[in-house]
mmCIF file of C-alpha atoms in Angstrom:
data_model
loop_
_atom_site.group_PDB
_atom_site.id
_atom_site.type_symbol
_atom_site.label_atom_id
_atom_site.label_comp_id
_atom_site.label_asym_id
_atom_site.label_seq_id
_atom_site.Cartn_x
_atom_site.Cartn_y
_atom_site.Cartn_z
ATOM 1 C CA MET A 246 139.857 99.152 118.499
ATOM 2 C CA GLN A 247 142.028 98.864 115.397
ATOM 3 C CA ALA A 248 144.744 96.331 114.593
ATOM 4 C CA GLU A 249 147.457 98.919 115.214
ATOM 5 C CA GLU A 250 146.102 99.801 118.706
ATOM 6 C CA PHE A 251 145.834 96.092 119.608
ATOM 7 C CA LEU A 252 149.486 95.539 118.642
ATOM 8 C CA GLN A 253 150.422 98.434 120.962
ATOM 9 C CA PHE A 254 148.449 96.724 123.738
ATOM 10 C CA LEU A 255 150.357 93.493 123.134
ATOM 11 C CA HIS A 256 153.649 95.322 123.616
ATOM 12 C CA HIS A 257 152.296 96.776 126.880
ATOM 13 C CA PHE A 258 151.029 93.327 127.939
ATOM 14 C CA ALA A 259 154.364 91.637 127.208
ATOM 15 C CA ASN A 260 156.344 94.316 129.084
ATOM 16 C CA HIS A 261 154.316 93.745 132.257
ATOM 17 C CA THR A 262 153.737 89.958 132.161
ATOM 18 C CA LYS A 263 157.205 88.982 130.851
ATOM 19 C CA PRO A 264 156.192 85.963 128.724
ATOM 20 C CA SER A 265 158.797 83.738 127.027
ATOM 21 C CA LEU A 266 158.917 80.694 124.820
ATOM 22 C CA GLU A 267 159.705 78.615 127.922
ATOM 23 C CA MET A 268 157.031 80.235 130.149
ATOM 24 C CA LYS A 269 154.138 81.000 127.834
ATOM 25 C CA ILE A 270 151.109 83.070 128.891
ATOM 26 C CA LEU A 271 147.512 82.449 127.845
ATOM 27 C CA LEU A 272 145.589 85.518 126.580
ATOM 28 C CA LEU A 273 141.821 85.137 126.238
ATOM 29 C CA LEU A 274 139.932 87.461 123.868
ATOM 30 C CA ASP A 275 136.978 87.663 121.536
ATOM 31 C CA ASN A 276 136.961 87.256 117.745
ATOM 32 C CA HIS A 277 137.039 90.972 116.855
ATOM 33 C CA VAL A 278 138.832 91.583 113.587
ATOM 34 C CA SER A 279 141.404 93.826 115.263
ATOM 35 C CA HIS A 280 142.629 90.822 117.287
ATOM 36 C CA LEU A 281 143.306 88.653 114.247
ATOM 37 C CA SER A 282 145.877 90.649 112.284
ATOM 38 C CA VAL A 283 149.001 88.924 110.995
ATOM 39 C CA PRO A 284 151.451 91.319 112.810
ATOM 40 C CA ALA A 285 149.700 90.644 116.139
ATOM 41 C CA MET A 286 149.858 86.885 115.675
ATOM 42 C CA ASP A 287 153.530 87.014 114.635
ATOM 43 C CA PHE A 288 154.348 89.096 117.717
ATOM 44 C CA CYS A 289 152.558 86.657 120.060
ATOM 45 C CA ARG A 290 154.239 83.668 118.464
ATOM 46 C CA GLU A 291 157.676 85.260 118.912
ATOM 47 C CA ARG A 292 157.076 86.367 122.544
ATOM 48 C CA GLY A 293 155.359 83.222 123.845
ATOM 49 C CA ILE A 294 151.795 84.584 124.083
ATOM 50 C CA VAL A 295 149.107 82.007 123.339
ATOM 51 C CA LEU A 296 145.921 83.535 121.902
ATOM 52 C CA LEU A 297 142.642 81.740 122.602
ATOM 53 C CA THR A 298 139.328 83.223 121.410
ATOM 54 C CA PHE A 299 135.923 82.609 122.867
ATOM 55 C CA PRO A 300 133.299 80.765 120.787
ATOM 56 C CA PRO A 301 131.013 83.092 118.813
ATOM 57 C CA HIS A 302 128.012 84.618 120.697
ATOM 58 C CA CYS A 303 129.241 83.267 124.076
ATOM 59 C CA THR A 304 131.143 86.224 125.509
ATOM 60 C CA HIS A 305 128.174 87.146 127.751
ATOM 61 C CA LYS A 306 128.824 83.817 129.536
ATOM 62 C CA LEU A 307 132.566 83.214 129.107
ATOM 63 C CA CYS A 308 134.203 86.643 129.105
ATOM 64 C CA PRO A 309 135.404 87.627 132.612
ATOM 65 C CA LEU A 310 135.207 91.333 131.832
ATOM 66 C CA ASP A 311 131.595 91.078 130.690
ATOM 67 C CA ARG A 312 130.518 89.004 133.690
ATOM 68 C CA THR A 313 131.959 91.162 136.448
ATOM 69 C CA VAL A 314 133.981 94.255 135.545
ATOM 70 C CA PHE A 315 131.868 95.726 132.736
ATOM 71 C CA ARG A 316 128.608 94.830 134.451
ATOM 72 C CA SER A 317 129.723 96.549 137.648
ATOM 73 C CA PHE A 318 131.059 99.526 135.689
ATOM 74 C CA LYS A 319 127.803 100.063 133.764
ATOM 75 C CA GLY A 320 125.686 99.783 136.909
ATOM 76 C CA ARG A 321 127.821 102.322 138.765
ATOM 77 C CA VAL A 322 127.795 104.741 135.797
ATOM 78 C CA ASN A 323 123.993 104.577 135.686
ATOM 79 C CA THR A 324 123.780 105.201 139.443
ATOM 80 C CA HIS A 325 126.056 108.285 139.222
ATOM 81 C CA LEU A 326 124.091 109.573 136.189
ATOM 82 C CA ASP A 327 120.884 109.370 138.216
ATOM 83 C CA THR A 328 122.575 111.307 141.016
ATOM 84 C CA TRP A 329 123.861 113.910 138.517
ATOM 85 C CA MET A 330 120.381 114.360 136.965
ATOM 86 C CA LYS A 331 118.891 114.953 140.423
ATOM 87 C CA ALA A 332 121.618 117.504 141.218
ATOM 88 C CA HIS A 333 121.080 119.304 137.863
ATOM 89 C CA PRO A 334 117.285 119.418 137.250
ATOM 90 C CA GLY A 335 116.280 120.384 133.745
ATOM 91 C CA LYS A 336 119.679 119.596 132.209
ATOM 92 C CA ASN A 337 120.973 116.688 130.135
ATOM 93 C CA ALA A 338 124.294 115.021 130.733
ATOM 94 C CA THR A 339 126.717 115.419 127.819
ATOM 95 C CA ILE A 340 129.924 113.738 126.748
ATOM 96 C CA TYR A 341 131.782 116.455 128.637
ATOM 97 C CA ASP A 342 130.249 115.262 131.910
ATOM 98 C CA LEU A 343 131.153 111.576 131.441
ATOM 99 C CA PRO A 344 134.909 111.759 132.093
ATOM 100 C CA GLY A 345 134.321 113.005 135.618
ATOM 101 C CA ILE A 346 131.853 110.207 136.289
ATOM 102 C CA VAL A 347 134.112 107.546 134.779
ATOM 103 C CA ALA A 348 137.057 108.761 136.854
ATOM 104 C CA LYS A 349 135.025 108.037 139.977
ATOM 105 C CA VAL A 350 133.487 104.659 139.110
ATOM 106 C CA LEU A 351 136.270 102.983 137.105
ATOM 107 C CA PRO A 352 138.512 102.303 140.131
ATOM 108 C CA GLN A 353 135.436 100.918 141.961
ATOM 109 C CA ALA A 354 134.687 98.446 139.138
ATOM 110 C CA THR A 355 138.250 97.296 138.323
ATOM 111 C CA THR A 356 139.151 95.984 141.744
ATOM 112 C CA PRO A 357 141.250 92.817 142.083
ATOM 113 C CA GLU A 358 138.260 91.094 143.678
ATOM 114 C CA ASN A 359 136.046 91.836 140.640
ATOM 115 C CA ILE A 360 138.717 90.720 138.167
ATOM 116 C CA MET A 361 139.374 87.421 139.991
ATOM 117 C CA SER A 362 135.634 86.825 140.403
ATOM 118 C CA GLY A 363 135.264 87.125 136.603
ATOM 119 C CA PHE A 364 137.670 84.223 136.054
ATOM 120 C CA SER A 365 135.966 82.197 138.750
ATOM 121 C CA CYS A 366 132.308 82.613 137.642
ATOM 122 C CA THR A 367 133.175 81.684 134.050
ATOM 123 C CA GLY A 368 135.001 78.498 135.120
ATOM 124 C CA ILE A 369 138.335 79.593 133.646
ATOM 125 C CA TRP A 370 140.260 79.703 136.966
ATOM 126 C CA PRO A 371 139.884 77.706 139.049
ATOM 127 C CA TYR A 372 139.014 75.465 136.104
ATOM 128 C CA SER A 373 135.414 74.250 136.432
ATOM 129 C CA PRO A 374 133.846 72.565 133.340
ATOM 130 C CA ASP A 375 130.531 72.136 135.168
ATOM 131 C CA VAL A 376 129.972 75.821 135.855
ATOM 132 C CA PHE A 377 127.332 75.917 133.124
ATOM 133 C CA GLY A 378 124.280 73.616 132.951
ATOM 134 C CA GLU A 379 122.587 72.132 129.927
ATOM 135 C CA ASN A 380 120.017 74.935 129.844
ATOM 136 C CA ASP A 381 122.769 77.502 129.324
ATOM 137 C CA PHE A 382 123.606 75.896 125.965
ATOM 138 C CA ALA A 383 120.022 75.164 124.898
ATOM 139 C CA PRO A 384 119.762 78.137 122.461
ATOM 140 C CA ALA A 385 122.711 76.752 120.534
ATOM 141 C CA TYR A 386 120.964 73.435 119.838
ATOM 142 C CA ALA A 387 118.909 72.932 116.691
ATOM 143 C CA THR A 388 115.185 72.703 117.377
ATOM 144 C CA ASP A 389 114.162 69.066 117.460
ATOM 145 C CA ARG A 390 111.409 68.220 115.053
ATOM 146 C CA PRO A 391 109.205 65.124 115.323
ATOM 147 C CA GLU A 392 109.685 62.476 112.694
ATOM 148 C CA PRO A 393 106.804 62.356 110.155
ATOM 149 C CA THR A 394 104.447 59.449 110.877
ATOM 150 C CA THR A 395 103.481 56.935 108.204
ATOM 151 C CA LEU A 396 100.254 57.890 106.390
ATOM 152 C CA THR A 397 97.401 55.418 106.101
ATOM 153 C CA SER A 398 96.201 54.289 102.706
ATOM 154 C CA SER A 399 93.146 56.600 102.993
ATOM 155 C CA ALA A 400 95.345 59.551 103.942
ATOM 156 C CA ASP A 401 97.704 58.675 101.078
ATOM 157 C CA SER A 402 94.781 58.605 98.647
ATOM 158 C CA SER A 403 93.469 61.964 99.931
ATOM 159 C CA THR A 404 96.914 63.525 99.725
ATOM 160 C CA LEU A 405 97.377 62.155 96.224
ATOM 161 C CA HIS A 406 94.010 63.572 95.138
ATOM 162 C CA GLN A 407 94.883 66.991 96.608
ATOM 163 C CA GLY A 408 98.218 66.887 94.820
ATOM 164 C CA SER A 409 96.540 66.013 91.521
ATOM 165 C CA SER A 410 94.053 68.881 91.962
ATOM 166 C CA SER A 411 96.857 71.258 92.784
ATOM 167 C CA LEU A 412 98.756 70.064 89.723
ATOM 168 C CA HIS A 413 95.677 70.594 87.519
ATOM 169 C CA GLN A 414 95.175 74.113 88.904
ATOM 170 C CA GLY A 415 98.847 74.829 88.328
ATOM 171 C CA SER A 416 98.581 73.641 84.721
ATOM 172 C CA THR A 417 95.474 75.825 84.160
ATOM 173 C CA THR A 418 97.219 78.830 85.683
ATOM 174 C CA LEU A 419 100.275 78.169 83.464
ATOM 175 C CA HIS A 420 98.057 78.045 80.369
ATOM 176 C CA GLN A 421 96.391 81.299 81.299
ATOM 177 C CA GLY A 422 99.755 82.884 81.871
ATOM 178 C CA SER A 423 100.968 81.662 78.464
ATOM 179 C CA THR A 424 97.823 83.175 76.801
ATOM 180 C CA THR A 425 98.360 86.469 78.606
ATOM 181 C CA LEU A 426 101.998 86.465 77.558
ATOM 182 C CA HIS A 427 100.983 85.863 73.898
ATOM 183 C CA GLN A 428 98.461 88.767 74.068
ATOM 184 C CA GLY A 429 101.090 90.987 75.575
ATOM 185 C CA SER A 430 103.540 90.037 72.792
ATOM 186 C CA SER A 431 100.865 90.908 70.150
ATOM 187 C CA SER A 432 100.158 94.248 71.830
ATOM 188 C CA LEU A 433 103.872 94.949 71.943
ATOM 189 C CA HIS A 434 104.173 94.191 68.214
ATOM 190 C CA GLN A 435 101.241 96.461 67.337
ATOM 191 C CA GLY A 436 102.678 99.220 69.485
ATOM 192 C CA SER A 437 106.038 98.800 67.698
ATOM 193 C CA THR A 438 104.304 99.036 64.291
ATOM 194 C CA THR A 439 102.359 102.158 65.357
ATOM 195 C CA LEU A 440 105.555 103.701 66.652
ATOM 196 C CA HIS A 441 107.293 102.981 63.330
ATOM 197 C CA GLN A 442 104.419 104.564 61.330
ATOM 198 C CA GLY A 443 104.473 107.613 63.605
ATOM 199 C CA SER A 444 108.210 107.916 63.081
ATOM 200 C CA SER A 445 107.730 107.756 59.266
ATOM 201 C CA SER A 446 104.994 110.421 59.398
ATOM 202 C CA LEU A 447 107.176 112.594 61.533
ATOM 203 C CA HIS A 448 110.031 112.221 59.031
ATOM 204 C CA GLN A 449 107.715 113.128 56.098
ATOM 205 C CA GLY A 450 106.393 116.159 57.954
ATOM 206 C CA SER A 451 109.942 117.253 58.716
ATOM 207 C CA THR A 452 110.847 116.905 55.012
ATOM 208 C CA LYS A 453 107.830 118.975 53.936
ATOM 209 C CA LEU A 454 108.603 121.568 56.538
ATOM 210 C CA HIS A 455 112.147 121.815 55.201
ATOM 211 C CA GLN A 456 110.842 122.163 51.627
ATOM 212 C CA GLY A 457 108.363 124.836 52.667
ATOM 213 C CA SER A 458 111.126 126.678 54.487
ATOM 214 C CA SER A 459 113.295 126.562 51.341
ATOM 215 C CA SER A 460 110.405 127.830 49.161
ATOM 216 C CA LEU A 461 109.723 130.631 51.633
ATOM 217 C CA HIS A 462 113.407 131.560 51.544
ATOM 218 C CA GLN A 463 113.384 131.631 47.718
ATOM 219 C CA GLY A 464 110.183 133.775 47.674
ATOM 220 C CA SER A 465 111.692 136.164 50.144
ATOM 221 C CA THR A 466 114.805 136.439 47.956
ATOM 222 C CA THR A 467 112.697 137.079 44.814
ATOM 223 C CA LEU A 468 110.621 139.669 46.638
ATOM 224 C CA HIS A 469 113.809 141.378 47.779
ATOM 225 C CA GLN A 470 115.138 141.425 44.219
ATOM 226 C CA GLY A 471 111.789 142.822 42.919
ATOM 227 C CA SER A 472 111.869 145.518 45.543
ATOM 228 C CA SER A 473 115.417 146.419 44.510
ATOM 229 C CA SER A 474 114.363 146.558 40.809
ATOM 230 C CA LEU A 475 111.346 148.708 41.674
ATOM 231 C CA HIS A 476 113.601 151.060 43.630
ATOM 232 C CA GLN A 477 116.008 151.292 40.680
ATOM 233 C CA GLY A 478 113.083 151.979 38.266
ATOM 234 C CA SER A 479 111.728 154.707 40.560
ATOM 235 C CA THR A 480 115.216 156.246 40.619
ATOM 236 C CA THR A 481 115.476 156.137 36.801
ATOM 237 C CA LEU A 482 111.957 157.614 36.456
ATOM 238 C CA HIS A 483 112.905 160.443 38.762
ATOM 239 C CA GLN A 484 116.079 161.094 36.776
ATOM 240 C CA GLY A 485 114.029 161.122 33.465
ATOM 241 C CA SER A 486 111.523 163.540 34.939
ATOM 242 C CA THR A 487 114.367 165.825 35.982
ATOM 243 C CA THR A 488 115.871 165.595 32.464
ATOM 244 C CA LEU A 489 112.415 166.356 30.911
ATOM 245 C CA HIS A 490 112.028 169.356 33.176
ATOM 246 C CA GLN A 491 115.469 170.599 32.160
ATOM 247 C CA GLY A 492 114.586 170.085 28.412
ATOM 248 C CA SER A 493 111.290 172.034 28.879
ATOM 249 C CA SER A 494 113.236 174.878 30.475
ATOM 250 C CA SER A 495 115.726 174.894 27.604
ATOM 251 C CA LEU A 496 112.821 174.889 25.079
ATOM 252 C CA HIS A 497 111.236 177.825 26.855
ATOM 253 C CA GLN A 498 114.519 179.730 26.782
ATOM 254 C CA GLY A 499 114.910 178.950 23.037
ATOM 255 C CA SER A 500 111.346 180.217 22.344
ATOM 256 C CA THR A 501 112.081 183.389 24.285
ATOM 257 C CA THR A 502 115.317 183.866 22.347
ATOM 258 C CA LEU A 503 113.464 183.259 19.024
ATOM 259 C CA HIS A 504 110.813 185.824 19.966
ATOM 260 C CA GLN A 505 113.518 188.355 20.826
ATOM 261 C CA GLY A 506 115.216 187.650 17.470
ATOM 262 C CA SER A 507 111.892 188.146 15.615
ATOM 263 C CA SER A 508 111.350 191.443 17.388
ATOM 264 C CA SER A 509 114.851 192.582 16.490
ATOM 265 C CA LEU A 510 114.244 191.584 12.833
ATOM 266 C CA HIS A 511 111.017 193.540 12.761
ATOM 267 C CA GLN A 512 112.688 196.620 14.161
ATOM 268 C CA GLY A 513 115.486 196.297 11.598
ATOM 269 C CA SER A 514 112.952 195.985 8.779
ATOM 270 C CA THR A 515 111.080 199.084 9.987
ATOM 271 C CA THR A 516 114.292 201.047 10.180
ATOM 272 C CA LEU A 517 115.313 199.934 6.682
ATOM 273 C CA HIS A 518 111.941 200.935 5.250
#
């Protein structure tokens, strides 16, 4: 039930009971939050409906529906469910089977006799303030406790001694707790110091690692440059070897030409002679 649905019920209730400001009608209900909305209260005030709620945790005794209608309805539903289970062995009743059962038992539970009996057994109408006995309200009473008796002087002395012993034990326990707390504080300080030293060592190691990485990068660069220079020297040496080979060939050709010239000179000298 929501506040909007309860307001719709109030309209339905007013249309059938015809309340007015001159002939007001009393409506009894529980303290559910849906019954206490401002629109519902304003509507009841304007139409002459007086709302009266039951005391908390008393609806099982004071609510007419709970006493007769709902109790009869639940009992009849259980009876029909037992009959259904016997007629359908091995099956479980589902929510789809309930509407058919409710359609049969609801008219049997909401008879005028049951409704009027609910108002009668709760003492609402006819009004009967003595319908409940003292035992019906016993759970609502606070449990009575006996008043403490006066202690004798001996009992007082014993109690005082026990209290003093308990106080001494409490003081000793407090001192031990203080000592343990101090030791824990010292351990925490040492742990903090060790953590700081570890952090410093980690920072130094990181710095050295960075320096080593830089040196490695520089060495790699120098090695690359040396390799390039070596490659250039090898190329120059190859070019010089080629040039030397070409010069040797030219020298050989010049020697051959000189030999040929000498032979020609010798032949010319022989011819002249």
